[in-house]
XYZ file of C-alpha atoms in Angstrom:
325
model
C -82.562 20.704 40.591
C -81.083 19.867 37.138
C -82.970 22.230 34.854
C -85.820 24.643 35.004
C -87.341 26.687 31.963
C -88.655 30.208 32.345
C -92.249 30.566 31.076
C -94.364 33.587 30.729
C -96.729 32.134 33.276
C -93.903 32.352 35.800
C -93.720 36.092 35.414
C -97.562 36.296 35.702
C -97.330 34.458 38.997
C -94.597 36.897 40.280
C -96.906 39.773 39.163
C -99.813 38.177 41.102
C -101.892 37.799 37.946
C -101.773 34.005 37.560
C -104.377 31.804 39.156
C -101.705 29.655 40.802
C -99.961 31.473 43.558
C -96.442 30.847 44.687
C -95.762 29.027 48.079
C -94.509 31.651 50.451
C -92.087 30.499 53.198
C -92.674 31.189 56.885
C -89.367 32.877 57.209
C -89.168 36.713 56.382
C -86.396 38.960 54.928
C -85.672 42.429 56.262
C -83.705 44.200 59.085
C -86.694 45.730 60.765
C -90.390 45.301 61.074
C -91.068 47.914 58.267
C -89.152 45.957 55.709
C -90.106 42.372 56.578
C -91.260 40.492 53.560
C -92.201 36.790 53.113
C -90.494 35.123 50.248
C -91.491 32.553 47.452
C -89.182 30.924 44.976
C -90.188 31.440 41.376
C -90.610 28.729 38.659
C -93.297 26.141 38.159
C -91.602 23.702 35.762
C -88.368 21.784 35.883
C -86.664 18.429 36.692
C -84.573 17.520 39.722
C -82.707 14.517 40.983
C -83.380 12.939 44.305
C -80.441 13.397 46.631
C -82.034 11.989 49.838
C -85.373 10.534 50.892
C -87.179 10.337 54.288
C -87.661 7.270 56.256
C -91.329 7.023 55.192
C -90.575 7.114 51.441
C -90.278 3.747 49.731
C -90.979 4.425 46.072
C -88.210 6.934 45.331
C -84.534 6.335 45.423
C -81.390 8.559 45.363
C -80.682 9.310 41.696
C -84.328 9.238 40.535
C -85.465 12.130 38.383
C -88.695 13.958 39.525
C -90.841 16.851 38.300
C -93.486 18.844 40.274
C -96.847 17.239 40.433
C -98.618 20.477 39.673
C -97.833 24.153 39.262
C -97.319 25.918 42.551
C -96.010 22.829 44.491
C -92.594 24.536 44.965
C -90.365 26.969 43.255
C -88.093 25.296 40.741
C -85.593 28.132 40.265
C -83.398 26.880 42.997
C -80.374 24.619 43.372
C -81.913 22.349 46.061
C -85.258 22.025 47.879
C -86.929 19.875 50.443
C -90.499 18.852 49.540
C -93.098 16.276 50.525
C -93.407 13.028 48.493
C -96.899 14.062 47.296
C -95.393 17.075 45.513
C -93.440 14.936 43.087
C -93.881 12.582 40.182
C -91.028 10.314 39.097
C -89.837 10.303 35.479
C -88.682 6.758 35.122
C -85.257 6.112 33.507
C -86.825 4.123 30.689
C -89.031 7.053 29.610
C -86.225 9.582 29.495
C -83.505 7.428 27.845
C -81.669 9.461 25.253
C -83.410 12.713 26.347
C -81.466 15.536 28.077
C -82.585 17.280 31.300
C -83.661 20.462 29.556
C -86.118 18.576 27.387
C -87.456 16.584 30.295
C -87.623 19.677 32.472
C -89.724 21.621 29.877
C -92.077 18.792 28.680
C -94.957 19.350 31.075
C -96.246 22.743 29.711
C -95.459 23.422 26.001
C -95.167 20.043 24.426
C -98.048 18.585 26.523
C -100.277 21.473 25.746
C -99.699 20.862 21.967
C -100.374 17.164 22.521
C -103.732 17.823 24.177
C -104.872 20.548 21.832
C -104.380 18.205 18.871
C -106.368 15.423 20.454
C -109.086 16.819 22.668
C -110.883 19.403 20.522
C -111.335 17.969 17.094
C -111.437 14.513 15.441
C -108.433 15.138 13.214
C -107.577 12.595 10.478
C -104.627 12.484 7.985
C -105.055 15.194 5.459
C -107.062 17.571 7.578
C -106.018 21.171 7.964
C -105.820 23.420 11.100
C -104.694 27.051 11.741
C -102.775 28.544 14.629
C -101.292 31.929 15.612
C -98.106 32.283 17.698
C -96.672 29.635 15.533
C -93.120 30.303 16.429
C -93.849 29.905 20.233
C -93.039 26.794 22.120
C -96.504 25.403 21.823
C -96.712 26.465 18.217
C -93.591 24.649 17.213
C -94.685 21.498 18.990
C -98.069 21.723 17.301
C -96.337 21.833 13.842
C -94.270 18.762 14.542
C -96.867 16.704 16.234
C -99.438 17.544 13.596
C -96.906 16.502 10.963
C -96.655 13.075 12.784
C -100.405 12.789 12.674
C -100.593 13.562 8.856
C -102.441 16.813 9.667
C -101.466 20.010 7.704
C -100.942 23.377 9.437
C -101.469 27.047 8.541
C -99.114 28.941 10.785
C -99.687 32.736 11.573
C -96.831 34.874 12.818
C -96.445 38.430 13.748
C -95.557 40.940 10.979
C -91.863 41.468 10.606
C -89.305 42.476 8.001
C -89.074 40.414 4.802
C -85.726 39.064 5.879
C -86.989 37.994 9.263
C -90.046 36.505 7.768
C -88.179 34.452 5.188
C -85.804 33.118 7.848
C -88.718 32.174 10.105
C -90.580 30.609 7.180
C -87.575 28.380 6.538
C -87.169 27.482 10.053
C -90.907 26.501 10.757
C -91.143 24.759 7.308
C -88.160 22.559 8.312
C -90.215 21.504 11.330
C -93.128 20.536 9.111
C -95.221 23.699 8.629
C -97.276 23.573 5.445
C -97.978 27.314 5.163
C -96.345 30.138 7.212
C -98.132 33.547 6.870
C -97.840 36.949 8.490
C -100.959 38.286 10.377
C -101.248 41.003 7.592
C -101.644 38.207 5.104
C -104.886 36.888 6.693
C -107.141 39.349 4.662
C -105.370 38.885 1.327
C -107.196 37.325 -1.578
C -104.323 34.860 -2.317
C -104.581 33.643 1.150
C -108.363 33.181 1.025
C -107.941 31.222 -2.199
C -105.251 29.020 -0.636
C -107.429 28.076 2.269
C -110.449 27.226 -0.077
C -108.057 25.022 -2.062
C -106.790 23.220 1.128
C -110.238 22.467 2.505
C -112.087 23.401 5.683
C -109.912 24.415 8.636
C -111.241 22.130 11.375
C -109.321 23.593 14.354
C -107.947 26.987 15.232
C -105.513 27.424 18.090
C -105.126 30.898 19.649
C -102.428 32.199 22.074
C -102.558 35.909 21.041
C -106.101 37.374 21.172
C -107.177 40.690 19.710
C -107.145 41.638 16.093
C -105.008 38.669 14.915
C -107.362 36.121 16.347
C -110.378 37.864 14.923
C -108.841 37.784 11.434
C -107.769 34.130 11.826
C -111.105 32.983 13.092
C -112.933 34.155 9.868
C -111.105 31.334 8.006
C -112.380 28.470 10.161
C -114.600 25.955 8.499
C -118.121 24.751 9.307
C -118.339 23.307 12.755
C -114.809 24.120 13.576
C -113.366 24.808 17.090
C -111.381 27.802 18.183
C -109.326 26.957 21.278
C -107.600 29.747 23.286
C -104.776 28.698 25.410
C -103.058 32.137 25.961
C -103.380 35.750 25.419
C -100.041 37.279 24.767
C -101.421 40.535 23.368
C -103.529 40.969 26.438
C -106.462 41.798 24.206
C -109.878 40.089 24.412
C -110.983 37.355 21.979
C -113.711 38.917 19.757
C -115.653 36.708 17.316
C -118.213 37.717 14.702
C -121.700 36.598 15.602
C -122.100 35.103 12.093
C -119.404 32.569 12.830
C -121.299 31.275 15.842
C -124.726 31.303 14.252
C -124.262 30.410 10.709
C -120.966 28.467 10.689
C -121.540 26.750 14.060
C -118.009 27.593 15.194
C -117.380 26.760 18.797
C -115.020 28.705 21.013
C -113.407 27.399 24.267
C -110.352 27.610 26.486
C -107.612 25.295 27.498
C -105.445 25.507 30.496
C -102.760 22.719 30.937
C -102.986 23.024 34.740
C -106.680 22.276 34.696
C -106.007 19.184 32.559
C -103.503 17.987 35.114
C -106.010 18.541 37.948
C -108.602 16.423 36.233
C -106.594 13.679 34.585
C -105.838 10.250 35.989
C -102.241 9.265 36.686
C -102.517 6.722 33.853
C -103.521 9.409 31.347
C -100.685 11.661 32.532
C -98.135 9.018 32.370
C -99.175 7.810 28.920
C -98.926 11.472 27.568
C -95.452 11.938 29.080
C -94.259 8.725 27.727
C -95.485 9.601 24.248
C -93.976 13.089 24.351
C -90.542 11.843 25.559
C -90.535 9.024 22.903
C -91.217 11.630 20.239
C -88.265 13.666 21.586
C -85.956 10.668 21.750
C -86.905 9.514 18.241
C -86.486 12.950 16.667
C -90.158 13.409 15.990
C -90.248 16.459 18.219
C -87.602 18.978 18.665
C -87.855 21.488 21.552
C -87.935 25.225 20.898
C -84.442 26.709 20.579
C -83.368 27.411 24.138
C -80.704 29.567 25.853
C -79.569 27.933 29.015
C -78.015 30.053 31.727
C -75.924 28.191 34.417
C -77.085 29.022 37.934
C -73.994 29.266 40.007
C -72.094 31.950 42.025
C -71.306 33.755 38.879
C -74.911 34.270 37.960
C -75.786 37.813 39.258
C -79.126 39.411 39.839
C -79.015 41.475 36.576
C -78.384 38.391 34.613
C -81.323 36.716 36.259
C -83.429 39.601 35.366
C -82.216 39.510 31.854
C -83.182 35.892 31.520
C -86.632 36.339 32.854
C -87.200 39.528 30.738
C -86.106 37.850 27.576
C -88.380 34.880 28.270
C -91.464 36.998 28.324
C -90.605 39.457 25.545
C -93.095 39.541 22.646
C -90.322 39.190 20.126
C -88.252 36.615 21.841
C -87.382 33.799 19.448
C -85.668 31.602 21.984
C -86.853 29.951 25.138
C -84.946 30.736 28.353
C -83.865 28.265 30.981
C -81.769 27.801 34.115
C -79.366 24.798 34.428
C -77.928 24.153 37.858
C -74.226 23.474 38.474
């Protein structure tokens, strides 16, 4: 392996609450029958380089870069692994030219989620407005940048925080292309309602939080808008006013990147990956700030726990990843 990010869904998988389960080995750990445990390797996303191929493999060569075909194919938090050809998809050298391994290894989930959310749920045209919460997340940052490239304006909701922290985050997201950055406590303010009316109807709402914040955000959606939930970081349900559904014809649905991968054609997948990597190469898309920990003999268990814990913390501003020595 070259690099593998740490996503909140990885921890959900470890907890047993994620729909995609890890692949457990046939070997067991433990000194006696009472302590025997089967073992799975964590991580669902990453990029590796081929070091050897079997005699029946003709379409991969040593040195090719590959990513897991789907979540759960094999654990990516490892230095090396042996997998079947069907578990891998090659990332051709031409696609990744000028793009580092961390960006390639973390493209499949967050950037591709943003790519699909902006294209599959509303007919967006230059000048349109959308709203999202979790705007400083990996997906949120990608939405801001990809929407800017489309000429689409974004209202970006973030958690309440100190004035200094908010001003810093406002500058950071605005530099990516955010048109308006607000705290969740601003959603009921008269100045914000006026600002939304002046902007025009919000055609799309993107939710990764749930609970009170999503309820407040949804009230600003325009006639016939769509609210798409792709996460639930607050672990609170999505509750919508009946009036939005009846009188404003707002549609609510969910998006799961894994499901899209299950249903897409190879051509659709490849076209998306080429586009996302081209954006990264050309500077149109910059990945979320990332702390990379080198996985070698010096990386102890406590440091591994810290990396995973930081990755799933509600107030974490930086993505975590492993790079392999």
